[in-house]
Short mmCIF file of C-alpha atoms in Angstrom, two decimals:
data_model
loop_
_atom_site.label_atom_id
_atom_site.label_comp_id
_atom_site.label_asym_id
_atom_site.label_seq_id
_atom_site.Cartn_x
_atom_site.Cartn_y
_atom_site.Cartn_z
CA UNK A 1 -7.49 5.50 3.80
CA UNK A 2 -8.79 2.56 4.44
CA UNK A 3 -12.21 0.55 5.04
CA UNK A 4 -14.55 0.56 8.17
CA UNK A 5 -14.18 3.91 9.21
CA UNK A 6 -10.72 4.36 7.87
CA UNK A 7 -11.69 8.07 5.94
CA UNK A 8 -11.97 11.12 7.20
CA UNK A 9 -12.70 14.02 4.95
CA UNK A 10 -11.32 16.80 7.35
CA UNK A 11 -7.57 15.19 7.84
CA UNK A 12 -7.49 14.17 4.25
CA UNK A 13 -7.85 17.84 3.58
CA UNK A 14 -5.70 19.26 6.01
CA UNK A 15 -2.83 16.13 5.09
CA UNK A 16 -3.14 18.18 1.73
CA UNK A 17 -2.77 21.59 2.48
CA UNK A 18 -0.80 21.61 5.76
CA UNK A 19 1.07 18.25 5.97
CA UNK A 20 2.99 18.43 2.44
CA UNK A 21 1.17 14.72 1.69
CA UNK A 22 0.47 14.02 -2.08
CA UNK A 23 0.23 10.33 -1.88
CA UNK A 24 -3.03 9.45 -1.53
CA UNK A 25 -3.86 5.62 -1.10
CA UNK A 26 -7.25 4.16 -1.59
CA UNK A 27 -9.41 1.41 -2.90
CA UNK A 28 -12.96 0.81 -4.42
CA UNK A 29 -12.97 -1.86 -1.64
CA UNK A 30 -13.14 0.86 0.92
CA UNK A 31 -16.04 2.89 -0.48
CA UNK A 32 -14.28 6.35 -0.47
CA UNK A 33 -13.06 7.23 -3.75
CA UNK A 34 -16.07 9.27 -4.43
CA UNK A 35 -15.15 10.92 -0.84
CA UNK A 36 -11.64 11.41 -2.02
CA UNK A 37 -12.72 13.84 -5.31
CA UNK A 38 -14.60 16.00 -3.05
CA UNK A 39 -11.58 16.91 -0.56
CA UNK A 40 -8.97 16.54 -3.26
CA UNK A 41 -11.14 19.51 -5.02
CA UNK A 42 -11.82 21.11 -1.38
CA UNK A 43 -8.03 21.39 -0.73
CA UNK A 44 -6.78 23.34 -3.95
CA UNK A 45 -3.78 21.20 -4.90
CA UNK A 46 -3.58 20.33 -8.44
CA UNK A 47 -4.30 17.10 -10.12
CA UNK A 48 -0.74 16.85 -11.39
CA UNK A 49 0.77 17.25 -7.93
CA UNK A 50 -1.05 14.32 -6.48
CA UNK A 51 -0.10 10.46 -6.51
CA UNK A 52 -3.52 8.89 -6.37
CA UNK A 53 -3.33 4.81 -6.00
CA UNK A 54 -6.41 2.90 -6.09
CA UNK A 55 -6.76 -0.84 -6.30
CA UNK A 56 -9.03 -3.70 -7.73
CA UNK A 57 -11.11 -5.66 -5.57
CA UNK A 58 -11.03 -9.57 -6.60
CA UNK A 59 -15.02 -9.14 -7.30
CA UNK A 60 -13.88 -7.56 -10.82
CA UNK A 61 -10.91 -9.64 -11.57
CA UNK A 62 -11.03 -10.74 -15.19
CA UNK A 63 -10.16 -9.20 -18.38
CA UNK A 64 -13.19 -7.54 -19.25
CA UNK A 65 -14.35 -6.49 -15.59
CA UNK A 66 -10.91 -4.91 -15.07
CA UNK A 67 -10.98 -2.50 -17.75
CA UNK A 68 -14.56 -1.40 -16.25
CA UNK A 69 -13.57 -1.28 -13.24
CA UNK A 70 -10.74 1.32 -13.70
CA UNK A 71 -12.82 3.54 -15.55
CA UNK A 72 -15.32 3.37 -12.78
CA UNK A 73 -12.98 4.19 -10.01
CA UNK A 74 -11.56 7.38 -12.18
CA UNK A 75 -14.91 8.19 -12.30
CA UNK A 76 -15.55 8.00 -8.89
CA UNK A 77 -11.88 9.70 -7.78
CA UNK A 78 -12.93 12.54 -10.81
CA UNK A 79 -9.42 11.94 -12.60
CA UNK A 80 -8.74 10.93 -16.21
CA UNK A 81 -5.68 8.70 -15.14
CA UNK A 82 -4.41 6.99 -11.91
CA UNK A 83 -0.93 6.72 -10.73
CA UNK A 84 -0.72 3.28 -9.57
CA UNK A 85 -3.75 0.63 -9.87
CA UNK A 86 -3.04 -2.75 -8.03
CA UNK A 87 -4.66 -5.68 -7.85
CA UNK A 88 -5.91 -5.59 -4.44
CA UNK A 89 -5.51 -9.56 -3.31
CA UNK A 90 -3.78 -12.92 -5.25
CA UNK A 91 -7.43 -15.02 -4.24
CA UNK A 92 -9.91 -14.57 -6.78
CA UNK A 93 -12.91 -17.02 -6.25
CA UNK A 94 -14.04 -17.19 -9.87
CA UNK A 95 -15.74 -20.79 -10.66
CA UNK A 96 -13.93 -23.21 -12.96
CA UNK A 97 -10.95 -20.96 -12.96
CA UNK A 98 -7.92 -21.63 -11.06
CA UNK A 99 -6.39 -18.10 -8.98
CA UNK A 100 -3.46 -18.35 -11.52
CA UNK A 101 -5.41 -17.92 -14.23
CA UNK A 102 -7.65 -15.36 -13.39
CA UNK A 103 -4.66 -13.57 -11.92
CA UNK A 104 -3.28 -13.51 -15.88
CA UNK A 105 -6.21 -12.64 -17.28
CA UNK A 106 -6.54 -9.89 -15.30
CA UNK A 107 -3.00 -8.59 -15.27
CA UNK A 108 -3.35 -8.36 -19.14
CA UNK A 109 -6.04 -6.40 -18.63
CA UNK A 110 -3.54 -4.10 -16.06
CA UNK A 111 -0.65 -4.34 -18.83
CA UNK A 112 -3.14 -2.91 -21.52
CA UNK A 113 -4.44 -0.11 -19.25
CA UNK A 114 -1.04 0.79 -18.22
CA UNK A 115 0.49 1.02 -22.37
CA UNK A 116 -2.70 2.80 -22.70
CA UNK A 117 -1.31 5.88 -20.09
CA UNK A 118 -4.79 5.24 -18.22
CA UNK A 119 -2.46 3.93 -15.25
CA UNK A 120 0.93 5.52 -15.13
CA UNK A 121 1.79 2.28 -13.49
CA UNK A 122 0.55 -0.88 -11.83
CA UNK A 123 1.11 -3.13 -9.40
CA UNK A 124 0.07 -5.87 -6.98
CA UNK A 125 -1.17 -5.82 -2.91
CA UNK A 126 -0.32 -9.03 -0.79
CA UNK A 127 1.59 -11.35 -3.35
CA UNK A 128 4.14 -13.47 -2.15
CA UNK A 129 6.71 -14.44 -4.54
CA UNK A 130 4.97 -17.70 -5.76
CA UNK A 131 2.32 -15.01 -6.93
CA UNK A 132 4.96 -12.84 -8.49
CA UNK A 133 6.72 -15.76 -10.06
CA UNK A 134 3.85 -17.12 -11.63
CA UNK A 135 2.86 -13.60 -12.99
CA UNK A 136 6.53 -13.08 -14.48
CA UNK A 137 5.93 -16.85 -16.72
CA UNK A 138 2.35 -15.77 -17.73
CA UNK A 139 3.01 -12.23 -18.40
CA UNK A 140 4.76 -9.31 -19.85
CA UNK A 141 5.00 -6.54 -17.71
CA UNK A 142 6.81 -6.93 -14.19
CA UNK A 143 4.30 -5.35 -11.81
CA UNK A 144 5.91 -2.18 -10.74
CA UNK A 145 4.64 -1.89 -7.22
CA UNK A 146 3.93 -4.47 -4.21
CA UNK A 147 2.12 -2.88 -1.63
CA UNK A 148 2.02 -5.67 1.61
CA UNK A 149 1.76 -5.69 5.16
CA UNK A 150 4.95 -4.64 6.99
CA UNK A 151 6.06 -3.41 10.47
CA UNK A 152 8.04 -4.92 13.45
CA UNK A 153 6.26 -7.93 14.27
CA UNK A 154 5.95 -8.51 10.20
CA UNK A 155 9.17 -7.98 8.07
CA UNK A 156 8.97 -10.83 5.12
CA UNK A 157 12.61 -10.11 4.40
CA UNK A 158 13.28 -12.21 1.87
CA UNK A 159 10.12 -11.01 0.12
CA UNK A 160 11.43 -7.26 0.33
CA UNK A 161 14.89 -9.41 -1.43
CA UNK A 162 12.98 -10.73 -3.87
CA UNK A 163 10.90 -7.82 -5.06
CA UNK A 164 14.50 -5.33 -4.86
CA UNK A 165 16.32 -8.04 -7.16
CA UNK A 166 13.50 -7.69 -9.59
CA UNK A 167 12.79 -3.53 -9.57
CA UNK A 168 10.05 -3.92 -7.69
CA UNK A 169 9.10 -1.29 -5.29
CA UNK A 170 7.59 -2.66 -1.91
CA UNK A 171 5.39 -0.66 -0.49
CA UNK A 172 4.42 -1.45 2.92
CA UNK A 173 1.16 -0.76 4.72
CA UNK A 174 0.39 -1.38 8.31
CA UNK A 175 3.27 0.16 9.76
CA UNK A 176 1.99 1.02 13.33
CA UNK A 177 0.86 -3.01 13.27
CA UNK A 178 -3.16 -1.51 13.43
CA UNK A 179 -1.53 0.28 16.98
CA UNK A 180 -0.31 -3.17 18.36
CA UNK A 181 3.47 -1.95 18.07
CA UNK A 182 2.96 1.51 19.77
CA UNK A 183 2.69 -0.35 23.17
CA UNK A 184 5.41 -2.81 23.09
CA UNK A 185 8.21 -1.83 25.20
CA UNK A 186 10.97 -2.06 23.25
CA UNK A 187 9.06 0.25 20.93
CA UNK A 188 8.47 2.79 23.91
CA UNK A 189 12.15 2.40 25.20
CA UNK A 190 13.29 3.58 21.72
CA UNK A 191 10.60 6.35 21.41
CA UNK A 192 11.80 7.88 24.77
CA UNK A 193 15.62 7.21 23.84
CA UNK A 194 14.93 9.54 20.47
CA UNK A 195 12.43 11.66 22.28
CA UNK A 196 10.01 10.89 19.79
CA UNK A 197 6.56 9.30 20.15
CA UNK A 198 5.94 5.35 19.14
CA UNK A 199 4.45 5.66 15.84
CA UNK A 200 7.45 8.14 14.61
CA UNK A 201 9.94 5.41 15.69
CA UNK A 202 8.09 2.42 13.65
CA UNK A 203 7.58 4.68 10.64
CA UNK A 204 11.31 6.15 10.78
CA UNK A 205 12.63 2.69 11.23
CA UNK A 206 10.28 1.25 8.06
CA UNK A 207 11.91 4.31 5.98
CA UNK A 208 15.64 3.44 7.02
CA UNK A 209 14.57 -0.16 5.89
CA UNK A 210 14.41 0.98 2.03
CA UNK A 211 10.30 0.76 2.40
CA UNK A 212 7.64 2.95 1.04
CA UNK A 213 5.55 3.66 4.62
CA UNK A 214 1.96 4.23 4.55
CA UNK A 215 0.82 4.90 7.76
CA UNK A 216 -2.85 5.98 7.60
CA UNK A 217 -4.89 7.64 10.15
CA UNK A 218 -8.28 9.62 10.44
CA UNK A 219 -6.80 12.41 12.42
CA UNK A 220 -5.34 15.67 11.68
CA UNK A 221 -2.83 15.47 14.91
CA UNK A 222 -2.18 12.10 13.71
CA UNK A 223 -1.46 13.14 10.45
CA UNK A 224 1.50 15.65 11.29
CA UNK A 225 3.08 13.44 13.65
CA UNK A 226 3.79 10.57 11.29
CA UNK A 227 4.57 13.34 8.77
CA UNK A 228 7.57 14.64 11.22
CA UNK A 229 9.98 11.72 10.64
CA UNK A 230 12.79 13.15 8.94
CA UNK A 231 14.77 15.49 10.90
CA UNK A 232 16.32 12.30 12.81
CA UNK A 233 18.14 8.74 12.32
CA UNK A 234 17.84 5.57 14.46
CA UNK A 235 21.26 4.20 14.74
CA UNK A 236 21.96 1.00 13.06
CA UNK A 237 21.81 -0.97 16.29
CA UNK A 238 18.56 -0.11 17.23
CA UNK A 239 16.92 -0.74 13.87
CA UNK A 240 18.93 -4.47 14.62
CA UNK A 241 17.07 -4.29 17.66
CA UNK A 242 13.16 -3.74 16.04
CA UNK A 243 14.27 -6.05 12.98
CA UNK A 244 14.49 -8.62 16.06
CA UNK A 245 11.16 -8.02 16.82
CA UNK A 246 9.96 -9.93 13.82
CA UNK A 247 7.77 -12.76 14.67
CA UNK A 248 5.80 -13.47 11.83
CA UNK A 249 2.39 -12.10 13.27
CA UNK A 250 -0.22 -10.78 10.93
CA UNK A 251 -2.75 -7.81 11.66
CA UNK A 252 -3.97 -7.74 8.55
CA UNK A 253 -4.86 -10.67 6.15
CA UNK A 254 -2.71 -13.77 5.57
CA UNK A 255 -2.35 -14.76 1.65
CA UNK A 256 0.39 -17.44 3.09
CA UNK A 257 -2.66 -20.19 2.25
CA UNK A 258 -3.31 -18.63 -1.18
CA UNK A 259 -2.21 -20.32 -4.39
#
């Protein structure tokens, strides 16, 4: 899911029941997690067979507001527990207080929700590794998860290094580049050399790169075709070939400026 538009309660249902999905990825900063408990009830799979991540916007950042926060979006989601909470952004815009500190503060707050089995583990969205390092001097836990943009055009390799040498599992979102790598011909050459569409070759190549792919989309069609990605295998030359496609572009936001 995602925000502006990004929810639809008819494919989230019928990902559930007909696509085999269980990961379900969301945010309070979206406004659908009260959505989310009304299909997840709708399509009959059990709590326990779900991955449900949500993630803190900056606006509750701090030690106190984080602890709230969670308990608010379980509420909202109708679960006792989430499977992954992340903090949704390394900028924090408190007053007085520089990012790294608030980031600490708040990542206590993550460490104590996680030892208390209210998050079964947590994580980070859009850190770079000057984030992360300053995280692993201030604090105890390594975050588990860290879920950042990533497809052709963006492949912060030695980011994906970093976070492998250090058991963290990167997760990346944006795989279909918000549909700006489904028309690039090199992208199209491939899709028609496999006989598969666009968005299977971008997702299938993500996979092959070691990274957790979360495409998203609204509809059901959409749904099972990013879903039918492993009965095949891009030969090692052409995933050369879309790793040289790299060139640094964002379609989501930057936190290069962020300290």
């Amino acid at each position: 899911t995602s925000h502006q538009g990004g929810y639809s309660h008819e494919a989230v249902v019928h990902a559930l029941q007909h696509c085999g999905i269980r990961h379900i990825d969301t945010a309070k900063r979206y406004g659908c997690e009260c959505l989310l408990q009304r299909a997840i009830r709708e399509s009959g799979v059990k709590r326990e067979d779900l991955w449900i991540t949500t993630k803190l916007w900056p606006s509750d950042y701090g030690y106190e507001n984080t602890h709230k926060a969670c308990l608010e979006s379980c509420e909202r989601l109708g679960v006792e527990y989430l499977d992954l909470y992340l903090m949704h952004w390394p900028d924090t815009h408190v007053p007085g207080k520089s990012n790294r500190e608030v980031r600490a503060e708040t990542w206590r707050a993550m460490e104590e929700l996680y030892e208390k089995g209210l998050c079964r583990s947590i994580g980070v969205s859009n850190f770079l590794i000057s984030h992360l390092e300053q995280l692993k001097e201030d604090c105890v836990i390594t975050p588990h998860v860290n879920q950042v943009e990533y497809h052709p055009f963006q492949r912060p390799q030695e980011l994906v290094d970093y976070c492998r040498s250090r058991d963290i599992v990167f997760e990346g979102y944006c795989p279909l580049a918000k549909g700006e790598a489904l028309t690039h011909p090199t992208v199209i050459w491939l899709a028609k050399k496999y006989s598969r569409t666009p968005a299977q070759i971008c997702i299938r190549w993500s996979i092959q790169n070691g990274i957790v792919t979360i495409p998203k989309s609204t509809k059901a069609e959409r749904i099972e075709e990013n879903c039918k990605v492993f009965d095949f295998t891009i030969a090692e030359d052409d995933v050369d070939i879309l790793n040289g496609m790299h060139d640094g572009r964002h379609v989501s936001w930057d936190p290069t400026l962020i300290v």
